[in-house]
CSV table of C-alpha atoms and ligand atoms in Angstrom, one decimal:
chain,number,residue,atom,x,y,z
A,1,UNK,CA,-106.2,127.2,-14.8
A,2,UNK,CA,-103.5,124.8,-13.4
A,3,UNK,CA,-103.7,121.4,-13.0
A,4,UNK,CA,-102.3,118.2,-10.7
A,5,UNK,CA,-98.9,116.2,-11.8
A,6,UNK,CA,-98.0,113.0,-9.9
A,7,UNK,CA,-100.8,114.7,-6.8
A,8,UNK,CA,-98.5,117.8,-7.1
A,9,UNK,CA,-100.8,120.9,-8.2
A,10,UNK,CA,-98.6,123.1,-11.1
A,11,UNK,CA,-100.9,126.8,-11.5
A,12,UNK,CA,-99.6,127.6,-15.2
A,13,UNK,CA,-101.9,127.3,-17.5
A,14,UNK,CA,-101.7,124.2,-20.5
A,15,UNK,CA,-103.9,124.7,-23.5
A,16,UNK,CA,-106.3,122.9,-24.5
A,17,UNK,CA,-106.2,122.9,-28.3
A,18,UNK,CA,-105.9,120.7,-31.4
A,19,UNK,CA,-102.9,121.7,-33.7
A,20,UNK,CA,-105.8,123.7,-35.7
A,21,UNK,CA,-106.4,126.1,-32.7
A,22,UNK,CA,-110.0,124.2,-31.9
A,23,UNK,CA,-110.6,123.2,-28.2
A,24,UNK,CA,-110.2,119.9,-27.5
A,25,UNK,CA,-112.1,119.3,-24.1
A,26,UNK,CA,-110.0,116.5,-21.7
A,27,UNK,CA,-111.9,113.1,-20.9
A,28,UNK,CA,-113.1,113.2,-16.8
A,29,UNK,CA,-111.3,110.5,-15.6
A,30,UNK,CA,-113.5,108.6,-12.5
A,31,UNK,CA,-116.2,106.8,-14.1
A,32,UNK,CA,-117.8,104.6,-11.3
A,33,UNK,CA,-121.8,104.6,-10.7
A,34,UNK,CA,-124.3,105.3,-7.9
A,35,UNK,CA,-125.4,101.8,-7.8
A,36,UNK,CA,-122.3,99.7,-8.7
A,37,UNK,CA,-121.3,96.8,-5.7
A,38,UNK,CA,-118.8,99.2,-4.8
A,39,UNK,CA,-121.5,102.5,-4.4
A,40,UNK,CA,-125.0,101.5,-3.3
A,41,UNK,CA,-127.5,103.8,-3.2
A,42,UNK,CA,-127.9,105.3,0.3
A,43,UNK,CA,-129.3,108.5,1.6
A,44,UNK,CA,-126.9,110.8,2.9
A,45,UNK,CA,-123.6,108.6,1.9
A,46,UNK,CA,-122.8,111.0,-1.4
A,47,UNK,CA,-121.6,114.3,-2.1
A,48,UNK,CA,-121.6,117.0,-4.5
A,49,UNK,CA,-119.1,119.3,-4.9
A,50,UNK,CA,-119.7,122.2,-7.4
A,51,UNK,CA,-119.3,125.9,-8.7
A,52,UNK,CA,-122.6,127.3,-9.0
A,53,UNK,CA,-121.8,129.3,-12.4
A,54,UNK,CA,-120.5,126.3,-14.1
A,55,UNK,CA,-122.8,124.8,-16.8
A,56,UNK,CA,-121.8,121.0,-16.3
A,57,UNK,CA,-121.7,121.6,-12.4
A,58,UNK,CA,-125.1,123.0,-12.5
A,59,UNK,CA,-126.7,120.2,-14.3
A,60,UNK,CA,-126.1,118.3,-10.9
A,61,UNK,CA,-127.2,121.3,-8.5
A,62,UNK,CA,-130.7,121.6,-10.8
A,63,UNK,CA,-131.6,117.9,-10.5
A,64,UNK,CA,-130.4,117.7,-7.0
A,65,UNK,CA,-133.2,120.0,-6.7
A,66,UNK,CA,-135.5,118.3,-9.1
A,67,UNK,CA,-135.5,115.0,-7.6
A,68,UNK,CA,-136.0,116.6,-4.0
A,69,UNK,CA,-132.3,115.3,-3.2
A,70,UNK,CA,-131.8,117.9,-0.8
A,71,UNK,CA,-131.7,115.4,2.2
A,72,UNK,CA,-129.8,112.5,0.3
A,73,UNK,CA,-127.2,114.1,-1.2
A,74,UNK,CA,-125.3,116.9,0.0
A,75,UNK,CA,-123.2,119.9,-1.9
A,76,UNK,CA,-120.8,122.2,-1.2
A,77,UNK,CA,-120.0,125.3,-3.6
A,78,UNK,CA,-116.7,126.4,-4.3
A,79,UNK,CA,-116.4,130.2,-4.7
A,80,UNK,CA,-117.4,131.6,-8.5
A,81,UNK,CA,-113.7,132.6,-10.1
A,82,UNK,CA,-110.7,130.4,-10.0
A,83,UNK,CA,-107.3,131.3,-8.0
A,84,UNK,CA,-104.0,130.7,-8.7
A,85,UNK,CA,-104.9,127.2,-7.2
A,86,UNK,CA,-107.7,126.6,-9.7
A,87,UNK,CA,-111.1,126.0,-7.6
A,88,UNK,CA,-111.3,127.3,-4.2
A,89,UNK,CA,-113.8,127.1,-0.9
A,90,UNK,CA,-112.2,130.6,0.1
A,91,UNK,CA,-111.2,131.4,3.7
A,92,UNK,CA,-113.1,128.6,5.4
A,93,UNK,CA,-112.2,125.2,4.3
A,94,UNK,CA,-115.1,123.1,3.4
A,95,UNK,CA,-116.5,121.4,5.6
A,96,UNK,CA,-116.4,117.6,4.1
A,97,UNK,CA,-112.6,116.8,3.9
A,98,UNK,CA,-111.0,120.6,5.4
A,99,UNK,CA,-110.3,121.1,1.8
A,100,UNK,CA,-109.4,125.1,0.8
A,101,UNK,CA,-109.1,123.7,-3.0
A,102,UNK,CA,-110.7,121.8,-5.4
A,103,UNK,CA,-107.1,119.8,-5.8
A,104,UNK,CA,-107.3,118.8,-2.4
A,105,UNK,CA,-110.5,116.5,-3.0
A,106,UNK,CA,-108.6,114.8,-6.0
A,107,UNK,CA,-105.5,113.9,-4.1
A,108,UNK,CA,-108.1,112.6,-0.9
A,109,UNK,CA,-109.0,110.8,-3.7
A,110,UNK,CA,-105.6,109.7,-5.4
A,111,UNK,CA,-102.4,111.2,-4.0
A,112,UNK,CA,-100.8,110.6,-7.5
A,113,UNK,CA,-103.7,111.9,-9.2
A,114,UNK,CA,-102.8,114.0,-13.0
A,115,UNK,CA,-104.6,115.8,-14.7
A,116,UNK,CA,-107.5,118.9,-14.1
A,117,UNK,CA,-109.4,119.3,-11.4
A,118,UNK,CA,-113.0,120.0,-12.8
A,119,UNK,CA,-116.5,120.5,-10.9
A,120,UNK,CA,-118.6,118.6,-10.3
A,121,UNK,CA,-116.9,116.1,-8.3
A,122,UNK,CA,-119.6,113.0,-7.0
A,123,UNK,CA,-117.7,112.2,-3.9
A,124,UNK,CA,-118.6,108.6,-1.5
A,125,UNK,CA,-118.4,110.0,2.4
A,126,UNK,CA,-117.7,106.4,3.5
A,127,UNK,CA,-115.4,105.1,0.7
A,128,UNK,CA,-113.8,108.7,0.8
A,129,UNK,CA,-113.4,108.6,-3.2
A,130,UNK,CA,-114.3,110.0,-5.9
A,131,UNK,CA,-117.0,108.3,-7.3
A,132,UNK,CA,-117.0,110.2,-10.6
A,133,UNK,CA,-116.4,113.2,-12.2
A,134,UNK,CA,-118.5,113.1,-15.9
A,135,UNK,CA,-121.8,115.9,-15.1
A,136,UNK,CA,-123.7,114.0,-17.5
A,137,UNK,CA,-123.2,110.5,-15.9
A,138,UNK,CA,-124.3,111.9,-12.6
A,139,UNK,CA,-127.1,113.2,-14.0
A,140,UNK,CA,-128.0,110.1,-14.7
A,141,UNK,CA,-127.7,108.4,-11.7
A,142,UNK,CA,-129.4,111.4,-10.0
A,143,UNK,CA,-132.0,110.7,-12.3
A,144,UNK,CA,-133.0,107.3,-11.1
A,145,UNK,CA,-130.7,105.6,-8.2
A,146,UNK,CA,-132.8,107.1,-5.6
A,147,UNK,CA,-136.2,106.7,-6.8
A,148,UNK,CA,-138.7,105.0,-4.0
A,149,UNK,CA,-136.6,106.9,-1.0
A,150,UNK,CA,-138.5,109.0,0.9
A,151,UNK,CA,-139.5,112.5,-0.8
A,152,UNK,CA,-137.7,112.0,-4.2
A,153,UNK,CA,-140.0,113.1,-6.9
A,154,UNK,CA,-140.1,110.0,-9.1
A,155,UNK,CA,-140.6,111.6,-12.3
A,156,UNK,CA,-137.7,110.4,-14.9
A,157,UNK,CA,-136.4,112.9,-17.3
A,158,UNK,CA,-134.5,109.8,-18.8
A,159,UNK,CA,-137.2,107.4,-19.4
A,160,UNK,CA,-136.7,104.4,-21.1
A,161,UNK,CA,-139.6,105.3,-23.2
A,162,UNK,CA,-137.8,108.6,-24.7
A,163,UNK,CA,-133.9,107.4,-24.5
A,164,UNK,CA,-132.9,107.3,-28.4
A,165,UNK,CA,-134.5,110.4,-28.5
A,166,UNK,CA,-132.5,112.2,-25.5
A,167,UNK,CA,-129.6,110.5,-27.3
A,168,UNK,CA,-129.8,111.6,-30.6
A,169,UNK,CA,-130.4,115.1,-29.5
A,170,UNK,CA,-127.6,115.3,-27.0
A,171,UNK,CA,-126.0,114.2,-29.7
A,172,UNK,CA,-125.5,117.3,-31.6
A,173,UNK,CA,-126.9,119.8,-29.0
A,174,UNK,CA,-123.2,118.8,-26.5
A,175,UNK,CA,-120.6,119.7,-29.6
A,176,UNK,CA,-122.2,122.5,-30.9
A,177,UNK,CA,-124.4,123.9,-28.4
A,178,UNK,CA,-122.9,122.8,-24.6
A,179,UNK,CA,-119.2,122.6,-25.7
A,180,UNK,CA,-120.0,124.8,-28.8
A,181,UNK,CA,-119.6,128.0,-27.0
A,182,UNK,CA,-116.3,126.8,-25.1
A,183,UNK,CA,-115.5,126.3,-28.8
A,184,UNK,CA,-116.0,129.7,-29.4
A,185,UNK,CA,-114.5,131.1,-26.1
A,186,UNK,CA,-111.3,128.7,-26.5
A,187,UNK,CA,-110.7,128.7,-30.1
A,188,UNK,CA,-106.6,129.8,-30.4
A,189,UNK,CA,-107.3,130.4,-34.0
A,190,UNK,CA,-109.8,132.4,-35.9
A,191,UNK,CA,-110.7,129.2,-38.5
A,192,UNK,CA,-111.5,127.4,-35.4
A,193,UNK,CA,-113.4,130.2,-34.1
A,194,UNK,CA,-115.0,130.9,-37.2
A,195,UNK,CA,-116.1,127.1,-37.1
A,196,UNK,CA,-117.4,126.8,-34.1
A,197,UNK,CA,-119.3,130.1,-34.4
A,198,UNK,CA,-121.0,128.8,-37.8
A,199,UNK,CA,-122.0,125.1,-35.8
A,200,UNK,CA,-123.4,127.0,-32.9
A,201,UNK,CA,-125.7,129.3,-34.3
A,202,UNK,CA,-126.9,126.9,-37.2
A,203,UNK,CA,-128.0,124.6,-34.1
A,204,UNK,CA,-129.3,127.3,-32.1
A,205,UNK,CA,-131.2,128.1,-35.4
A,206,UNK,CA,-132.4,124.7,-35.6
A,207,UNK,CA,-133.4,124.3,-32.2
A,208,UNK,CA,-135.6,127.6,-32.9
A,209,UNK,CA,-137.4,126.3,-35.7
A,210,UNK,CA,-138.1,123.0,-33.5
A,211,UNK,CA,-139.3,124.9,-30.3
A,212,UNK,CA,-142.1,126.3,-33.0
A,213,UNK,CA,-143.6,123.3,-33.5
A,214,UNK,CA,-143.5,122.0,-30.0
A,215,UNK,CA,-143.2,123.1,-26.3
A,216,UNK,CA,-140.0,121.1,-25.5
A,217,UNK,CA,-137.6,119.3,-27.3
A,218,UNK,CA,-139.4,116.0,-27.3
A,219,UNK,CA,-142.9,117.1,-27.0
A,220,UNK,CA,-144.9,117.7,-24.6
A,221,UNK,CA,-142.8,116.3,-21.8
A,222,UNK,CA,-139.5,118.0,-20.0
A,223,UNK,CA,-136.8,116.0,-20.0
A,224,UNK,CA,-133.0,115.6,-19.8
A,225,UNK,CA,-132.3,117.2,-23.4
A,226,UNK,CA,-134.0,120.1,-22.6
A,227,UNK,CA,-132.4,120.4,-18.7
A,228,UNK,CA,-128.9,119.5,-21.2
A,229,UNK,CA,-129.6,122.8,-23.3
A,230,UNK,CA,-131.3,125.1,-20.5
A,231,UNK,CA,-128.2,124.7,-18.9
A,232,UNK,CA,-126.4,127.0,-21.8
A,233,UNK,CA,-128.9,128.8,-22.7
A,234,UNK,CA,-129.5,130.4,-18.9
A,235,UNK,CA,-125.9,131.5,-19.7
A,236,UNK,CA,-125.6,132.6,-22.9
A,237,UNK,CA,-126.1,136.3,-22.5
A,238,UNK,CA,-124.9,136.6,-19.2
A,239,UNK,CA,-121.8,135.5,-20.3
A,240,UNK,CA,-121.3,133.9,-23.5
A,241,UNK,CA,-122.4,136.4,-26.1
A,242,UNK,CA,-119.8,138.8,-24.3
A,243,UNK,CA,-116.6,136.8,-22.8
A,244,UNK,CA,-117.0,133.6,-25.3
A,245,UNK,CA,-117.5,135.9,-28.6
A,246,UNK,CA,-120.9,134.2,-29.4
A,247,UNK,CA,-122.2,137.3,-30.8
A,248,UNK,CA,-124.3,136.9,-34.3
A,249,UNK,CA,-127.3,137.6,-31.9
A,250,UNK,CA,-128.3,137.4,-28.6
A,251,UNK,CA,-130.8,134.7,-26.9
A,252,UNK,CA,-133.3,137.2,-26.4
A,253,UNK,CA,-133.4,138.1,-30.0
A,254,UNK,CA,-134.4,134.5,-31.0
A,255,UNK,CA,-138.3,133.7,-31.1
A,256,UNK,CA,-138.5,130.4,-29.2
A,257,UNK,CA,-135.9,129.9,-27.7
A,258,UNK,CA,-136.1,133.0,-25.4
A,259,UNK,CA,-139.5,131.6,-24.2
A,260,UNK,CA,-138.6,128.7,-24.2
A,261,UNK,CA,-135.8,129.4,-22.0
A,262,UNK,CA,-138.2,131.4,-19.5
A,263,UNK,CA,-140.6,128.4,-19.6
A,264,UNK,CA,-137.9,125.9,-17.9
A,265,UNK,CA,-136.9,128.8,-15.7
A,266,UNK,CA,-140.1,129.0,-14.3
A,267,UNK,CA,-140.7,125.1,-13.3
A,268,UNK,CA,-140.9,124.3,-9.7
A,269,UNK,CA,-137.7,125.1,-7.6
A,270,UNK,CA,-135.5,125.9,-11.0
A,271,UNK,CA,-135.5,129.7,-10.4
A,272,UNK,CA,-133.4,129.3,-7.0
A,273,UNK,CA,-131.0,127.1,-8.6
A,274,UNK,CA,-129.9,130.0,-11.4
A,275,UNK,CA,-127.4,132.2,-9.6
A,276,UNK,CA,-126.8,134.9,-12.0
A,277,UNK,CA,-123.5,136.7,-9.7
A,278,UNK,CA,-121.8,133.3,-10.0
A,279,UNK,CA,-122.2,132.9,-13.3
A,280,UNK,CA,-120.6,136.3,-14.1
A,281,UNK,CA,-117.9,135.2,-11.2
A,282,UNK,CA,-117.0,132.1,-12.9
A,283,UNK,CA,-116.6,133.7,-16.4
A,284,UNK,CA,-115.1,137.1,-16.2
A,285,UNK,CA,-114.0,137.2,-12.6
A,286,UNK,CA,-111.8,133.7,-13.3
A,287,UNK,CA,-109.8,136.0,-16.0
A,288,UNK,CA,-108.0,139.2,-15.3
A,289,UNK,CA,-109.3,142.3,-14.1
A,290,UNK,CA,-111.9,140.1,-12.6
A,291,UNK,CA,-114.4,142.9,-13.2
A,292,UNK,CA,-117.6,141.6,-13.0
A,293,UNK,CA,-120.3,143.1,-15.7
A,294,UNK,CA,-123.3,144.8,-14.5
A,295,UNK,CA,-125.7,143.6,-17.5
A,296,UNK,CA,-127.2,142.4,-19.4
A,297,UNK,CA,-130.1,141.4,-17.3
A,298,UNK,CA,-132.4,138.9,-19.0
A,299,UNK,CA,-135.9,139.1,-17.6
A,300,UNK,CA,-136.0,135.2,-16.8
A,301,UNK,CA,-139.6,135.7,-15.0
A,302,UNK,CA,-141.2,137.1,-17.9
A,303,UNK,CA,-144.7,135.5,-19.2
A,304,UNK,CA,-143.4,133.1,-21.6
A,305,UNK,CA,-146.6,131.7,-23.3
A,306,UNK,CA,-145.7,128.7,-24.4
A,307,UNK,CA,-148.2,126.6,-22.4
A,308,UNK,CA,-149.6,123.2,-24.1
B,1,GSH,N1,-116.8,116.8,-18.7
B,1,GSH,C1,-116.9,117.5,-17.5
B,1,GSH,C2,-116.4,118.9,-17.7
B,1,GSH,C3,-116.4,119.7,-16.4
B,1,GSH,C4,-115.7,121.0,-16.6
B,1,GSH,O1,-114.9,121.2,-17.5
B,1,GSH,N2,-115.8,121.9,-15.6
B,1,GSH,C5,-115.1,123.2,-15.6
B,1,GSH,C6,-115.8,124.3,-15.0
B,1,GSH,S1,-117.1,124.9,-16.0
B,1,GSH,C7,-113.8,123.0,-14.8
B,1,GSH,O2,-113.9,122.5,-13.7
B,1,GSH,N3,-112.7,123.4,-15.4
B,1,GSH,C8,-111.4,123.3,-14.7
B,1,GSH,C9,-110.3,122.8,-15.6
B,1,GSH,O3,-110.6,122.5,-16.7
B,1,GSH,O4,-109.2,122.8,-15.1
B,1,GSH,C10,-118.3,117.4,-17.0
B,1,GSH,O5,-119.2,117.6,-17.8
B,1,GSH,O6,-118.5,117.1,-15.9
């Protein structure tokens, strides 16, 4: 994937890595807030624009749905696998900005703009800017800025109430879970691969052993830390066992966490949001061949059994 320099879009690819081989994932640059002077909170004034198969973008798409945000905030998709111009709305420019690539909604943004153009992308129709580009601020904001408008589900999966806990387990569950298999899948060394691989099942083993004792991560209750993690784990044989080498087992081989998987799956609205060709688009038709895989096909709407 290429990137901008000085608003000028340059398609060869620049590694990611540490001098040890290890991915070293890029800060997102726009960090402004839904609810700052400069971006009240008004219905139909924001805009998502994602890639449904990408884990961070789909945080935003699942609590779009969650919060009933349909009508507030609107999305457009770009298509699964990258081009030669990174992201791209295909044959028929988006309708937002007439944008045919993701770099085109950074430079509306910044004509100068350097660095990579990642999804999601929170963008203000009437400031025309980005507002922000960090999938787990916008969560955030999704989470609450909008609460009291009409038809937005008010339940918090952020609440005050819970927040050290959601911290400390987004803590560890984001390096060695989330980024954990773009650790794997990116390494340019086999220590760093080796590494990563070690931190990603010992957490996925510990996350097991929790899910035993209790339906979701903090209880009884859903809330962002398990949205965080589902958002992997709906992945993880589709494409991350195979492409991303996270291979010591499968999800479906793992006691509670498979259910546990099919338990947030099967909430209100979630199933829709899980688009299982665009997840094996982004991952193995953004690389040559671009031959998608066939399987595996995880029975997602499977009994799970893990009611309280
Ligand atoms: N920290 C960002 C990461 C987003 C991200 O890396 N998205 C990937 C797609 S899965 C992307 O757009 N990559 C393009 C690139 O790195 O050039 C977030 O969570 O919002």
């Amino acid at each position: 994937m290429g990137m901008l320099i000085d608003g000028r879009w340059h398609s060869e690819d620049r590694p990611r890595n540490g001098t040890g081989g290890e991915f070293v994932r890029p800060e997102s640059p726009f960090r402004a807030a839904i609810g700052d002077p400069a971006f009240p909170a008004q219905a139909g004034r924001y805009h998502l624009f994602v890639n449904a198969g990408c884990p961070w973008a789909y945080r935003t798409i699942l609590y779009r749905r969650l919060k009933g945000l349909e009508d507030i905030v609107s999305l457009s998709f770009t298509l699964s696998a990258a081009g030669p111009e990174g992201w791209t709305f295909g044959d028929v420019p988006e309708a937002i900005l007439g944008a045919r690539h993701l770099h085109h909604v950074y430079t509306a943004a910044d004509p100068a703009f350097t660095g990579r153009c990642t999804v999601p992308v929170l963008w203000d129709l009437e400031a025309e800017t980005i507002v922000n580009n960090e999938s787990s601020e916008i969560i955030r904001m999704l989470d609450a800025a909008f609460d009291g408008f009409d038809g937005v589900n008010p339940q918090r999966f952020y609440p005050a109430h819970r927040a050290e806990e959601i911290d400390a387990l987004n803590e560890w569950i984001y390096p060695d879970v989330n980024n954990g298999v773009y650790r794997c899948g990116f390494a340019r060394s086999q220590t760093a691969y080796d590494e990563a691989f070690d931190r990603l099942f010992a957490a996925l083993d510990r996350l097991d052993a929790l899910l035993a004792t209790r339906r979701y991560l903090c209880g009884e209750e859903i809330t962002e830390a398990d949205w965080r993690l589902f958002a992997t784990l709906v992945r993880f044989d589709l494409a991350y066992h195979g492409q991303f080498r996270c291979n010591r087992n499968a999800l479906i081989d793992f006691e509670h966490l498979w259910p546990y998987t099919r338990d947030l799956y099967q909430q209100p609205g979630v199933a829709d949001t899980v688009d299982v060709e665009a997840i094996r688009g982004i991952y193995y038709g953004s690389r040559p061949p671009g031959i998608l895989p066939r399987g595996p096909n995880p029975d997602f709407t499977a009994a799970h059994q893990r009611a309280g």
